[in-house]
């Protein structure tokens, strides 16, 4: 396998040649009142993110991996304070349910303020440049994919273990010593308040991976800058109709492409496209064309792992494996797109 072209910073963090982005954010001192309004907190964040960007540029230019760690109030603490406000009128994702999850009100994801995870382990089945990856599988989801292979944990958010930030941070450090090349938060969209608290408890330099359907809100996109090193992102569909039919989600293309564009501006992306049977013209081709036009410098993984799970039996057109001819045509689409960094 050829080395990825566009994950160079990630690889330097992994080798401890550069600090993970969260460590840079933790070195940005911020003074704020937790009782301040959400607007006031956002104003402070938009000022201080400029300091983060300047320091990031300086560190990446000079190649330094050591700098002071702020132990009291940092940019990460400010992000947590904002998330604690947002969850009271929850708009972590673009469904924007506006429920108060602190009062155990439930929106589409059916999750209160307490996050749970189904499993964590050293995963050897991810992309070669990621493994072994310390994957933490959160329960619940903001999508309802009819073919979901993880439907048992996606549809039962009340299952699993409570995600205690301090305990999980210790576990991440343990897995790092065991050889984990990164920490990989799977289905984090309903849980950014917990994920960033976990990260704020870390003492190791480890790349942070946001393994996501990219349907988070624009506010969360803003907060993830300075936290996420690599977006392990799905671009599943090439139009809104298929997204609505198979994942029960609205405005898919607008939301996901805007989030991918934002991520492209401040992090690295390993983009996955799972080829669905019968969806080359409506999904694969337009998805690949969008990537090649708008975010070409990404690691692109063309995936043929689709198997019908969960409720796929209700949809005859996808209740079958991919045909060999579809795989060959999908490869042709990607190779003719001009994308430089392709994994098949």
Short mmCIF file of C-alpha atoms in Angstrom, two decimals:
data_model
loop_
_atom_site.label_atom_id
_atom_site.label_comp_id
_atom_site.label_asym_id
_atom_site.label_seq_id
_atom_site.Cartn_x
_atom_site.Cartn_y
_atom_site.Cartn_z
CA UNK A 1 0.00 0.00 0.00
CA UNK A 2 1.32 3.43 -0.91
CA UNK A 3 1.65 5.98 1.86
CA UNK A 4 -1.20 8.51 2.09
CA UNK A 5 -0.46 11.89 0.52
CA UNK A 6 -2.73 14.05 2.63
CA UNK A 7 -2.40 12.84 6.24
CA UNK A 8 1.04 14.25 6.84
CA UNK A 9 0.31 16.21 10.00
CA UNK A 10 -1.50 13.23 11.51
CA UNK A 11 1.57 11.09 10.89
CA UNK A 12 3.83 13.64 12.57
CA UNK A 13 1.59 13.72 15.64
CA UNK A 14 1.60 9.94 15.71
CA UNK A 15 5.42 9.99 15.69
CA UNK A 16 5.36 12.65 18.42
CA UNK A 17 7.01 15.18 16.13
CA UNK A 18 4.10 17.61 16.47
CA UNK A 19 1.46 18.16 19.17
CA UNK A 20 -2.11 17.01 18.66
CA UNK A 21 -4.38 19.97 18.06
CA UNK A 22 -6.16 19.64 21.39
CA UNK A 23 -2.82 20.14 23.15
CA UNK A 24 -2.34 23.41 21.33
CA UNK A 25 -5.84 24.54 22.34
CA UNK A 26 -5.09 23.61 25.94
CA UNK A 27 -2.14 25.99 25.85
CA UNK A 28 -4.34 28.97 24.92
CA UNK A 29 -5.34 30.74 28.16
CA UNK A 30 -8.89 32.02 28.28
CA UNK A 31 -10.66 33.97 31.00
CA UNK A 32 -14.43 33.64 31.04
CA UNK A 33 -17.36 33.32 33.40
CA UNK A 34 -19.33 30.10 33.20
CA UNK A 35 -22.43 32.13 34.00
CA UNK A 36 -21.90 34.28 30.90
CA UNK A 37 -24.48 34.12 28.15
CA UNK A 38 -23.98 31.84 25.18
CA UNK A 39 -23.46 34.87 22.94
CA UNK A 40 -20.73 36.17 25.24
CA UNK A 41 -18.99 32.78 25.29
CA UNK A 42 -19.12 32.58 21.50
CA UNK A 43 -17.64 36.07 21.23
CA UNK A 44 -14.71 35.02 23.41
CA UNK A 45 -14.27 31.79 21.45
CA UNK A 46 -14.10 33.61 18.12
CA UNK A 47 -11.40 35.88 19.50
CA UNK A 48 -9.33 33.12 21.07
CA UNK A 49 -9.51 30.77 18.10
CA UNK A 50 -7.39 33.37 16.33
CA UNK A 51 -4.69 32.86 18.97
CA UNK A 52 -4.94 29.11 18.43
CA UNK A 53 -4.49 29.50 14.66
CA UNK A 54 -1.42 31.69 15.10
CA UNK A 55 0.17 29.23 17.52
CA UNK A 56 -0.69 26.27 15.29
CA UNK A 57 1.00 27.96 12.33
CA UNK A 58 4.07 28.78 14.41
CA UNK A 59 4.38 25.24 15.79
CA UNK A 60 3.85 23.55 12.44
CA UNK A 61 6.34 25.87 10.76
CA UNK A 62 9.04 25.44 13.40
CA UNK A 63 8.33 21.77 14.10
CA UNK A 64 8.07 22.13 17.87
CA UNK A 65 6.23 19.55 19.95
CA UNK A 66 6.69 21.09 23.39
CA UNK A 67 5.04 24.21 24.82
CA UNK A 68 3.32 25.19 28.08
CA UNK A 69 0.16 23.34 29.03
CA UNK A 70 -2.40 25.52 30.75
CA UNK A 71 -3.79 23.77 33.81
CA UNK A 72 -6.51 26.24 34.75
CA UNK A 73 -8.72 27.84 32.09
CA UNK A 74 -7.99 27.17 28.42
CA UNK A 75 -9.65 27.29 25.02
CA UNK A 76 -10.74 23.68 25.56
CA UNK A 77 -12.48 24.67 28.80
CA UNK A 78 -14.29 27.42 26.92
CA UNK A 79 -15.46 24.92 24.31
CA UNK A 80 -16.83 22.71 27.09
CA UNK A 81 -18.66 25.66 28.64
CA UNK A 82 -20.30 26.44 25.29
CA UNK A 83 -21.33 22.80 24.85
CA UNK A 84 -22.87 22.81 28.32
CA UNK A 85 -25.06 25.69 27.17
CA UNK A 86 -25.93 24.17 23.79
CA UNK A 87 -27.12 20.89 25.30
CA UNK A 88 -29.79 22.81 27.23
CA UNK A 89 -31.38 23.61 23.84
CA UNK A 90 -29.70 20.83 21.97
CA UNK A 91 -28.46 21.54 18.49
CA UNK A 92 -25.43 19.27 18.39
CA UNK A 93 -26.71 18.01 15.04
CA UNK A 94 -28.65 19.67 12.24
CA UNK A 95 -31.91 18.08 13.32
CA UNK A 96 -31.88 20.89 15.91
CA UNK A 97 -34.35 19.35 18.36
CA UNK A 98 -33.77 22.15 20.91
CA UNK A 99 -34.59 19.88 23.87
CA UNK A 100 -32.98 20.28 27.28
CA UNK A 101 -31.01 17.08 27.60
CA UNK A 102 -29.86 18.08 31.09
CA UNK A 103 -33.47 17.67 32.16
CA UNK A 104 -33.58 14.30 30.41
CA UNK A 105 -35.66 15.63 27.55
CA UNK A 106 -35.07 13.46 24.49
CA UNK A 107 -34.78 14.52 20.88
CA UNK A 108 -34.30 12.38 17.79
CA UNK A 109 -31.24 10.59 19.16
CA UNK A 110 -33.10 9.73 22.41
CA UNK A 111 -30.05 10.53 24.52
CA UNK A 112 -30.02 12.60 27.70
CA UNK A 113 -27.00 14.40 29.09
CA UNK A 114 -25.18 11.18 30.00
CA UNK A 115 -23.24 9.55 27.18
CA UNK A 116 -22.72 5.81 26.94
CA UNK A 117 -20.39 3.65 24.91
CA UNK A 118 -20.88 0.07 23.78
CA UNK A 119 -17.24 -0.97 23.45
CA UNK A 120 -13.65 0.17 23.21
CA UNK A 121 -10.70 -1.79 21.90
CA UNK A 122 -7.63 -1.72 19.69
CA UNK A 123 -9.21 -1.98 16.24
CA UNK A 124 -7.17 -3.58 13.46
CA UNK A 125 -9.89 -3.37 10.82
CA UNK A 126 -9.70 0.33 10.00
CA UNK A 127 -7.62 1.91 7.22
CA UNK A 128 -3.95 0.75 7.25
CA UNK A 129 -2.56 4.12 8.30
CA UNK A 130 -4.84 4.15 11.36
CA UNK A 131 -4.37 0.69 12.84
CA UNK A 132 -4.16 -0.27 15.57
CA UNK A 133 -6.75 2.37 16.36
CA UNK A 134 -8.27 2.82 19.80
CA UNK A 135 -11.92 2.90 18.81
CA UNK A 136 -14.60 3.98 21.27
CA UNK A 137 -18.09 3.12 20.00
CA UNK A 138 -20.72 5.47 21.43
CA UNK A 139 -24.35 4.38 21.52
CA UNK A 140 -27.12 6.18 19.68
CA UNK A 141 -27.10 7.99 16.35
CA UNK A 142 -28.70 10.94 14.59
CA UNK A 143 -29.30 8.83 11.46
CA UNK A 144 -31.63 5.85 11.03
CA UNK A 145 -29.87 3.91 8.27
CA UNK A 146 -32.05 1.01 7.19
CA UNK A 147 -28.96 -1.11 6.40
CA UNK A 148 -26.95 -0.21 9.54
CA UNK A 149 -24.49 -2.92 10.53
CA UNK A 150 -24.25 -1.46 14.05
CA UNK A 151 -28.02 -1.17 14.48
CA UNK A 152 -27.93 -2.89 17.87
CA UNK A 153 -26.00 -0.03 19.47
CA UNK A 154 -27.27 2.74 17.19
CA UNK A 155 -30.91 2.06 18.03
CA UNK A 156 -30.43 1.38 21.76
CA UNK A 157 -28.74 4.49 23.17
CA UNK A 158 -29.59 3.47 26.73
CA UNK A 159 -27.32 0.42 26.49
CA UNK A 160 -23.63 0.34 27.23
CA UNK A 161 -21.36 1.79 29.88
CA UNK A 162 -21.46 5.35 31.16
CA UNK A 163 -18.75 7.37 29.44
CA UNK A 164 -16.94 8.90 32.41
CA UNK A 165 -14.43 11.41 30.96
CA UNK A 166 -11.67 10.87 33.53
CA UNK A 167 -11.92 7.08 33.37
CA UNK A 168 -11.95 6.99 29.58
CA UNK A 169 -8.96 9.33 29.43
CA UNK A 170 -7.00 6.87 31.58
CA UNK A 171 -8.12 4.05 29.30
CA UNK A 172 -6.96 5.97 26.22
CA UNK A 173 -3.56 6.45 27.83
CA UNK A 174 -3.41 2.72 28.60
CA UNK A 175 -4.28 1.83 24.99
CA UNK A 176 -1.68 4.31 23.78
CA UNK A 177 0.98 2.44 25.75
CA UNK A 178 -0.32 -0.78 24.19
CA UNK A 179 0.32 0.60 20.71
CA UNK A 180 -2.75 2.65 19.72
CA UNK A 181 -1.80 5.11 16.99
CA UNK A 182 -4.82 7.33 17.66
CA UNK A 183 -8.05 7.63 19.60
CA UNK A 184 -11.04 7.10 17.34
CA UNK A 185 -14.42 8.39 18.56
CA UNK A 186 -17.10 6.50 16.63
CA UNK A 187 -20.57 8.05 16.21
CA UNK A 188 -19.65 11.11 18.29
CA UNK A 189 -22.29 13.49 16.91
CA UNK A 190 -24.71 13.22 19.88
CA UNK A 191 -21.78 13.33 22.33
CA UNK A 192 -19.38 16.27 21.71
CA UNK A 193 -19.83 17.51 25.30
CA UNK A 194 -18.47 14.19 26.54
CA UNK A 195 -15.81 13.71 23.87
CA UNK A 196 -14.16 17.07 24.54
CA UNK A 197 -14.23 16.48 28.30
CA UNK A 198 -12.45 13.17 27.71
CA UNK A 199 -9.85 14.91 25.57
CA UNK A 200 -9.38 17.61 28.20
CA UNK A 201 -8.37 14.89 30.68
CA UNK A 202 -5.65 13.41 28.46
CA UNK A 203 -1.97 13.71 29.28
CA UNK A 204 -0.60 11.90 26.21
CA UNK A 205 0.07 13.29 22.76
CA UNK A 206 -2.25 11.26 20.55
CA UNK A 207 -4.11 12.12 17.33
CA UNK A 208 -7.86 12.63 17.75
CA UNK A 209 -10.13 11.10 15.11
CA UNK A 210 -13.77 12.16 14.69
CA UNK A 211 -15.43 9.13 13.03
CA UNK A 212 -18.68 10.58 11.85
CA UNK A 213 -21.54 10.89 9.36
CA UNK A 214 -20.74 14.65 9.36
CA UNK A 215 -24.29 15.71 10.19
CA UNK A 216 -23.23 17.85 13.15
CA UNK A 217 -24.43 21.44 13.39
CA UNK A 218 -22.42 24.40 12.17
CA UNK A 219 -21.84 25.37 15.81
CA UNK A 220 -20.24 22.01 16.54
CA UNK A 221 -18.14 22.34 13.40
CA UNK A 222 -16.81 25.59 14.82
CA UNK A 223 -16.04 24.03 18.20
CA UNK A 224 -14.24 21.03 16.71
CA UNK A 225 -11.54 23.26 15.27
CA UNK A 226 -8.59 22.92 17.60
CA UNK A 227 -9.74 19.50 18.80
CA UNK A 228 -9.88 17.12 15.83
CA UNK A 229 -6.77 16.04 13.95
CA UNK A 230 -8.47 13.79 11.39
CA UNK A 231 -12.09 13.57 10.30
CA UNK A 232 -12.82 9.95 9.41
CA UNK A 233 -15.85 11.09 7.49
CA UNK A 234 -18.64 9.40 5.57
CA UNK A 235 -19.98 10.78 2.31
CA UNK A 236 -22.54 8.10 1.68
CA UNK A 237 -24.98 9.70 -0.72
CA UNK A 238 -24.85 11.98 -3.73
CA UNK A 239 -28.34 13.45 -3.37
CA UNK A 240 -30.98 14.22 -0.75
CA UNK A 241 -33.60 11.72 -1.94
CA UNK A 242 -31.51 8.64 -1.27
CA UNK A 243 -30.39 10.04 2.08
CA UNK A 244 -34.00 10.62 3.10
CA UNK A 245 -35.13 7.19 1.94
CA UNK A 246 -32.37 5.12 3.53
CA UNK A 247 -31.15 7.24 6.48
CA UNK A 248 -34.26 9.33 7.27
CA UNK A 249 -32.36 12.60 7.14
CA UNK A 250 -33.16 15.97 5.54
CA UNK A 251 -30.90 18.34 3.58
CA UNK A 252 -28.13 15.77 3.57
CA UNK A 253 -26.00 17.27 0.83
CA UNK A 254 -26.13 20.82 2.16
CA UNK A 255 -25.26 19.86 5.73
CA UNK A 256 -22.60 17.27 5.02
CA UNK A 257 -20.82 19.15 2.23
CA UNK A 258 -20.73 22.34 4.32
CA UNK A 259 -19.23 20.40 7.23
CA UNK A 260 -16.71 18.70 4.98
CA UNK A 261 -15.70 22.06 3.53
CA UNK A 262 -15.25 23.49 7.02
CA UNK A 263 -13.27 20.44 8.16
CA UNK A 264 -11.08 20.73 5.07
CA UNK A 265 -10.10 24.24 6.14
CA UNK A 266 -8.73 23.27 9.55
CA UNK A 267 -7.99 19.52 9.73
CA UNK A 268 -7.12 16.49 7.62
CA UNK A 269 -9.79 14.21 6.17
CA UNK A 270 -9.91 10.51 5.48
CA UNK A 271 -13.12 10.28 3.50
CA UNK A 272 -15.10 7.07 3.17
CA UNK A 273 -17.62 6.33 0.46
CA UNK A 274 -19.56 3.10 0.91
CA UNK A 275 -20.85 2.00 -2.48
CA UNK A 276 -24.51 0.95 -2.34
CA UNK A 277 -25.97 -1.53 -4.84
CA UNK A 278 -27.72 0.25 -7.68
CA UNK A 279 -26.48 3.68 -6.58
CA UNK A 280 -23.52 4.40 -8.85
CA UNK A 281 -25.21 7.10 -10.93
CA UNK A 282 -27.24 8.75 -8.19
CA UNK A 283 -24.72 8.56 -5.34
CA UNK A 284 -21.20 7.37 -6.14
CA UNK A 285 -20.63 9.49 -9.25
CA UNK A 286 -21.93 12.82 -7.86
CA UNK A 287 -20.24 12.23 -4.49
CA UNK A 288 -16.87 11.59 -6.12
CA UNK A 289 -17.28 14.57 -8.44
CA UNK A 290 -18.09 16.85 -5.50
CA UNK A 291 -15.00 15.71 -3.60
CA UNK A 292 -12.73 16.09 -6.63
CA UNK A 293 -14.02 19.62 -7.22
CA UNK A 294 -14.27 21.00 -3.68
CA UNK A 295 -11.95 19.06 -1.34
CA UNK A 296 -9.49 17.23 -3.61
CA UNK A 297 -6.64 16.90 -1.10
CA UNK A 298 -8.19 14.17 1.02
CA UNK A 299 -7.45 10.50 1.50
CA UNK A 300 -10.38 8.83 -0.31
CA UNK A 301 -11.42 5.31 0.66
CA UNK A 302 -13.75 3.61 -1.83
CA UNK A 303 -15.49 0.92 0.20
CA UNK A 304 -17.13 -2.27 -1.04
CA UNK A 305 -18.04 -3.71 2.38
CA UNK A 306 -21.78 -3.20 1.98
CA UNK A 307 -23.93 -6.08 3.17
CA UNK A 308 -27.66 -5.77 3.86
CA UNK A 309 -28.35 -5.54 7.61
CA UNK A 310 -31.11 -4.37 9.93
CA UNK A 311 -34.15 -3.33 7.83
CA UNK A 312 -32.59 -3.67 4.38
CA UNK A 313 -34.91 -6.59 3.66
CA UNK A 314 -37.72 -4.04 3.30
CA UNK A 315 -35.90 -2.42 0.38
CA UNK A 316 -35.39 -5.03 -2.36
CA UNK A 317 -33.15 -2.76 -4.42
CA UNK A 318 -30.47 -2.76 -1.67
CA UNK A 319 -31.24 -6.13 -0.09
CA UNK A 320 -28.35 -7.72 -1.96
CA UNK A 321 -24.56 -7.56 -2.16
CA UNK A 322 -22.69 -5.42 -4.66
CA UNK A 323 -22.17 -6.95 -8.09
CA UNK A 324 -18.63 -7.29 -9.42
CA UNK A 325 -19.51 -5.01 -12.33
CA UNK A 326 -20.60 -2.29 -9.88
CA UNK A 327 -17.28 -2.49 -8.06
CA UNK A 328 -15.35 -2.20 -11.31
CA UNK A 329 -17.46 0.76 -12.44
CA UNK A 330 -17.02 2.52 -9.08
CA UNK A 331 -13.24 2.14 -9.34
CA UNK A 332 -13.37 3.58 -12.85
CA UNK A 333 -15.39 6.58 -11.60
CA UNK A 334 -12.86 7.34 -8.85
CA UNK A 335 -9.74 6.81 -10.94
CA UNK A 336 -11.06 9.07 -13.70
CA UNK A 337 -11.99 11.83 -11.23
CA UNK A 338 -8.48 13.16 -10.75
CA UNK A 339 -8.34 12.33 -7.03
CA UNK A 340 -4.71 11.69 -6.13
CA UNK A 341 -4.92 9.78 -2.86
CA UNK A 342 -7.25 6.81 -3.30
CA UNK A 343 -7.57 3.65 -1.22
CA UNK A 344 -9.60 0.79 -2.72
#
